[in-house]
mmCIF file of C-alpha atoms in Angstrom:
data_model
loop_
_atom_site.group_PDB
_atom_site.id
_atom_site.type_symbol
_atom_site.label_atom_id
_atom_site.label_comp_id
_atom_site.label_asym_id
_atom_site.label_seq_id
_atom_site.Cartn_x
_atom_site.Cartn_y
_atom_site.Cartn_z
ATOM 1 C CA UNK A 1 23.299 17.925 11.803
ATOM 2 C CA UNK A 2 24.078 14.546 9.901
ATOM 3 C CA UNK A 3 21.026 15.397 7.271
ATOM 4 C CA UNK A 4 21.448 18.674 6.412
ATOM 5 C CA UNK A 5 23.924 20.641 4.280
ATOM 6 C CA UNK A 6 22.735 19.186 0.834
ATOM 7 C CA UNK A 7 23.295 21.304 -2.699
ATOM 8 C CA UNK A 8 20.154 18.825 -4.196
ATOM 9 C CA UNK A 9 17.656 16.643 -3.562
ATOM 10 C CA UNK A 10 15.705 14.316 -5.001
ATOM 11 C CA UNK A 11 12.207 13.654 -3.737
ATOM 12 C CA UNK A 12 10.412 10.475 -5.081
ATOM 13 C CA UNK A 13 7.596 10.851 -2.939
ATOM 14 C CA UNK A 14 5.521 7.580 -1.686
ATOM 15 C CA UNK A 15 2.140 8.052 -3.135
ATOM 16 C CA UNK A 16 -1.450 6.605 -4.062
ATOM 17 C CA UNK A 17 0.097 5.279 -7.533
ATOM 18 C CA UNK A 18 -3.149 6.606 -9.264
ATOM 19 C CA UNK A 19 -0.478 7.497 -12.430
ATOM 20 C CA UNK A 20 0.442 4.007 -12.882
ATOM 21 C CA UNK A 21 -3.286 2.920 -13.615
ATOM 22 C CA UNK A 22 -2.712 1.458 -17.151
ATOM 23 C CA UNK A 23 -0.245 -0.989 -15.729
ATOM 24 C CA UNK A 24 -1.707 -1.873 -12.354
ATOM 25 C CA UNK A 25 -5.764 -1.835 -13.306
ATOM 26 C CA UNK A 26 -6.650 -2.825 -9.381
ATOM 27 C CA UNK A 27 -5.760 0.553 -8.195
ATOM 28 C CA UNK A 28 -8.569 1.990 -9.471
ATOM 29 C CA UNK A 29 -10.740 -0.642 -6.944
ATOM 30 C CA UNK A 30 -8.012 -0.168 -4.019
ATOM 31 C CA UNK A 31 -7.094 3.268 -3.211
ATOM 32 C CA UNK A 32 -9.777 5.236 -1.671
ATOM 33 C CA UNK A 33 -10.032 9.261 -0.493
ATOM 34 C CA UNK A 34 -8.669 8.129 2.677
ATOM 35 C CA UNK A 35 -5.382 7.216 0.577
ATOM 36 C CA UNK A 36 -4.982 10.119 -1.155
ATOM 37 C CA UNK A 37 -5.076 12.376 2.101
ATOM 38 C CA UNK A 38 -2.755 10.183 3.993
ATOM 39 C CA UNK A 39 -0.120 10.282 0.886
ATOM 40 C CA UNK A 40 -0.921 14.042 0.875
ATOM 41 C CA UNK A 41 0.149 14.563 4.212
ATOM 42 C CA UNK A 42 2.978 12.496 4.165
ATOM 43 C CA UNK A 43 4.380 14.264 1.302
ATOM 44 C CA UNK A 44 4.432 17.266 2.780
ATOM 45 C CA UNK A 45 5.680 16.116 5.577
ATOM 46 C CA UNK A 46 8.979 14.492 3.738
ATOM 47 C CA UNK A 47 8.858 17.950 1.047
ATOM 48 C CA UNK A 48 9.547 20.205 4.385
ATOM 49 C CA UNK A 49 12.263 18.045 6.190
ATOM 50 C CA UNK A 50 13.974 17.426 2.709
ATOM 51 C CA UNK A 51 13.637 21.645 1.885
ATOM 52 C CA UNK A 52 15.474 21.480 5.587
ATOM 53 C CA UNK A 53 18.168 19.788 4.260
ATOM 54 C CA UNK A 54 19.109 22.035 1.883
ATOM 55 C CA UNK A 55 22.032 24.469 2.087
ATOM 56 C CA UNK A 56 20.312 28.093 0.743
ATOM 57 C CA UNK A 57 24.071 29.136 0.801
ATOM 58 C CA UNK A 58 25.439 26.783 -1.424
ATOM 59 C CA UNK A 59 26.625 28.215 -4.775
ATOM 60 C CA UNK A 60 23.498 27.310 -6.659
ATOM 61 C CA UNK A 61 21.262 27.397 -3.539
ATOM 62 C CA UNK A 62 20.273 24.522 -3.451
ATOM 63 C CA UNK A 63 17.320 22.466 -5.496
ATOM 64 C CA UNK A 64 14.482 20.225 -4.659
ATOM 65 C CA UNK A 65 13.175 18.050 -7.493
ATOM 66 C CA UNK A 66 9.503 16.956 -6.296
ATOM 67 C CA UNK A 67 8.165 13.726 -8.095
ATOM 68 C CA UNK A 68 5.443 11.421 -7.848
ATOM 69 C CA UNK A 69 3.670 9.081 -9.795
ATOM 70 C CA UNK A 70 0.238 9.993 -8.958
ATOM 71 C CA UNK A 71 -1.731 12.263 -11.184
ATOM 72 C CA UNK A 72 -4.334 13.894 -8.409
ATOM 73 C CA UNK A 73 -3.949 17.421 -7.388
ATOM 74 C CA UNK A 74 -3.877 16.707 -3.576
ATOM 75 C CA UNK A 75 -0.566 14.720 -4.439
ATOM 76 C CA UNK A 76 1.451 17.431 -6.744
ATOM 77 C CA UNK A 77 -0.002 21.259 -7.139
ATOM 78 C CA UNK A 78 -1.178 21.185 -3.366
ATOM 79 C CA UNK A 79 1.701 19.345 -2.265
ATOM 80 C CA UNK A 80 3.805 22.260 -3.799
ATOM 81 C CA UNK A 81 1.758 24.892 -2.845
ATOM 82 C CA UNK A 82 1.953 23.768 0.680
ATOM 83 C CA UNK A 83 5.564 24.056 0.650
ATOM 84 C CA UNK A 84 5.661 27.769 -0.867
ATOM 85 C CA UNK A 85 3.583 29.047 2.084
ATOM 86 C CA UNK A 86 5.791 26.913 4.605
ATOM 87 C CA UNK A 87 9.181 27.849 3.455
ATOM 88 C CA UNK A 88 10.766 30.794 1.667
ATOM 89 C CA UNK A 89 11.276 28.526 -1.670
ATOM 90 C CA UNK A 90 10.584 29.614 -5.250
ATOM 91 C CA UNK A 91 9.562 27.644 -8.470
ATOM 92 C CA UNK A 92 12.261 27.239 -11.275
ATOM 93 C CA UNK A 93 10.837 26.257 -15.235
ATOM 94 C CA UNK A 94 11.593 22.626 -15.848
ATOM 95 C CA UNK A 95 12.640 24.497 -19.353
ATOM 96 C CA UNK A 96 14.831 27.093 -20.217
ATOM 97 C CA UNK A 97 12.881 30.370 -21.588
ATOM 98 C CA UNK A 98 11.638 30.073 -24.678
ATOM 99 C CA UNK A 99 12.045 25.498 -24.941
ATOM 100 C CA UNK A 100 9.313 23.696 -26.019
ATOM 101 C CA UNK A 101 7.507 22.862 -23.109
ATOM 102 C CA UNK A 102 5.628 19.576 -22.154
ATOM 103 C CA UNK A 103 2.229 19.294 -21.004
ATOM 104 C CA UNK A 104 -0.103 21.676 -19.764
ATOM 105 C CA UNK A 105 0.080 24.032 -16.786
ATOM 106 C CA UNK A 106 -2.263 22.628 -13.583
#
């Protein structure tokens, strides 16, 4: 298979935007619920063909980086908690034990 076989990939998912308010005002007025659940689904979508991609036997076994510029839950947390139920992935820290961390879990 052409698309498969990768060590890493990086995921810049399409999404809603809803980050990116403070430069783009309007977005507030445009996107709607309907948005958000069709970006949701998408992403998942994309997060389980790229997680496909992946070589598990590659030396490092292969990494995911999931990003988005949206800021809702449907778009990020339940986006990744879709794909630890779908595949047989694990979480690794952003930060090595015992770095300062940024932000806040959730």
């Amino acid at each position: 298979d052409v698309m498969a076989g990768f060590d890493r990939i990086l995921l810049d998912a399409p999404c809603t935007g809803l980050g990116v308010i403070a430069r783009d005002p309007s977005i507030k007025t445009r996107k709607r619920l309907v948005d958000v659940q069709r970006m949701a689904t998408l992403q998942r979508e994309l997060a389980l063909v790229a997680i496909d991609c992946i070589n598990a036997k590659s030396p490092t076994g292969g990494y995911l980086v999931y990003s988005t510029c949206s800021v809702t839950v449907e778009e990020n947390e339940a986006v990744v908690n879709y794909i630890l139920k779908k595949r047989a992935v694990t979480l690794v820290p952003l930060f090595s034990e015992g770095a300062e961390d940024i932000g806040r879990p959730g």
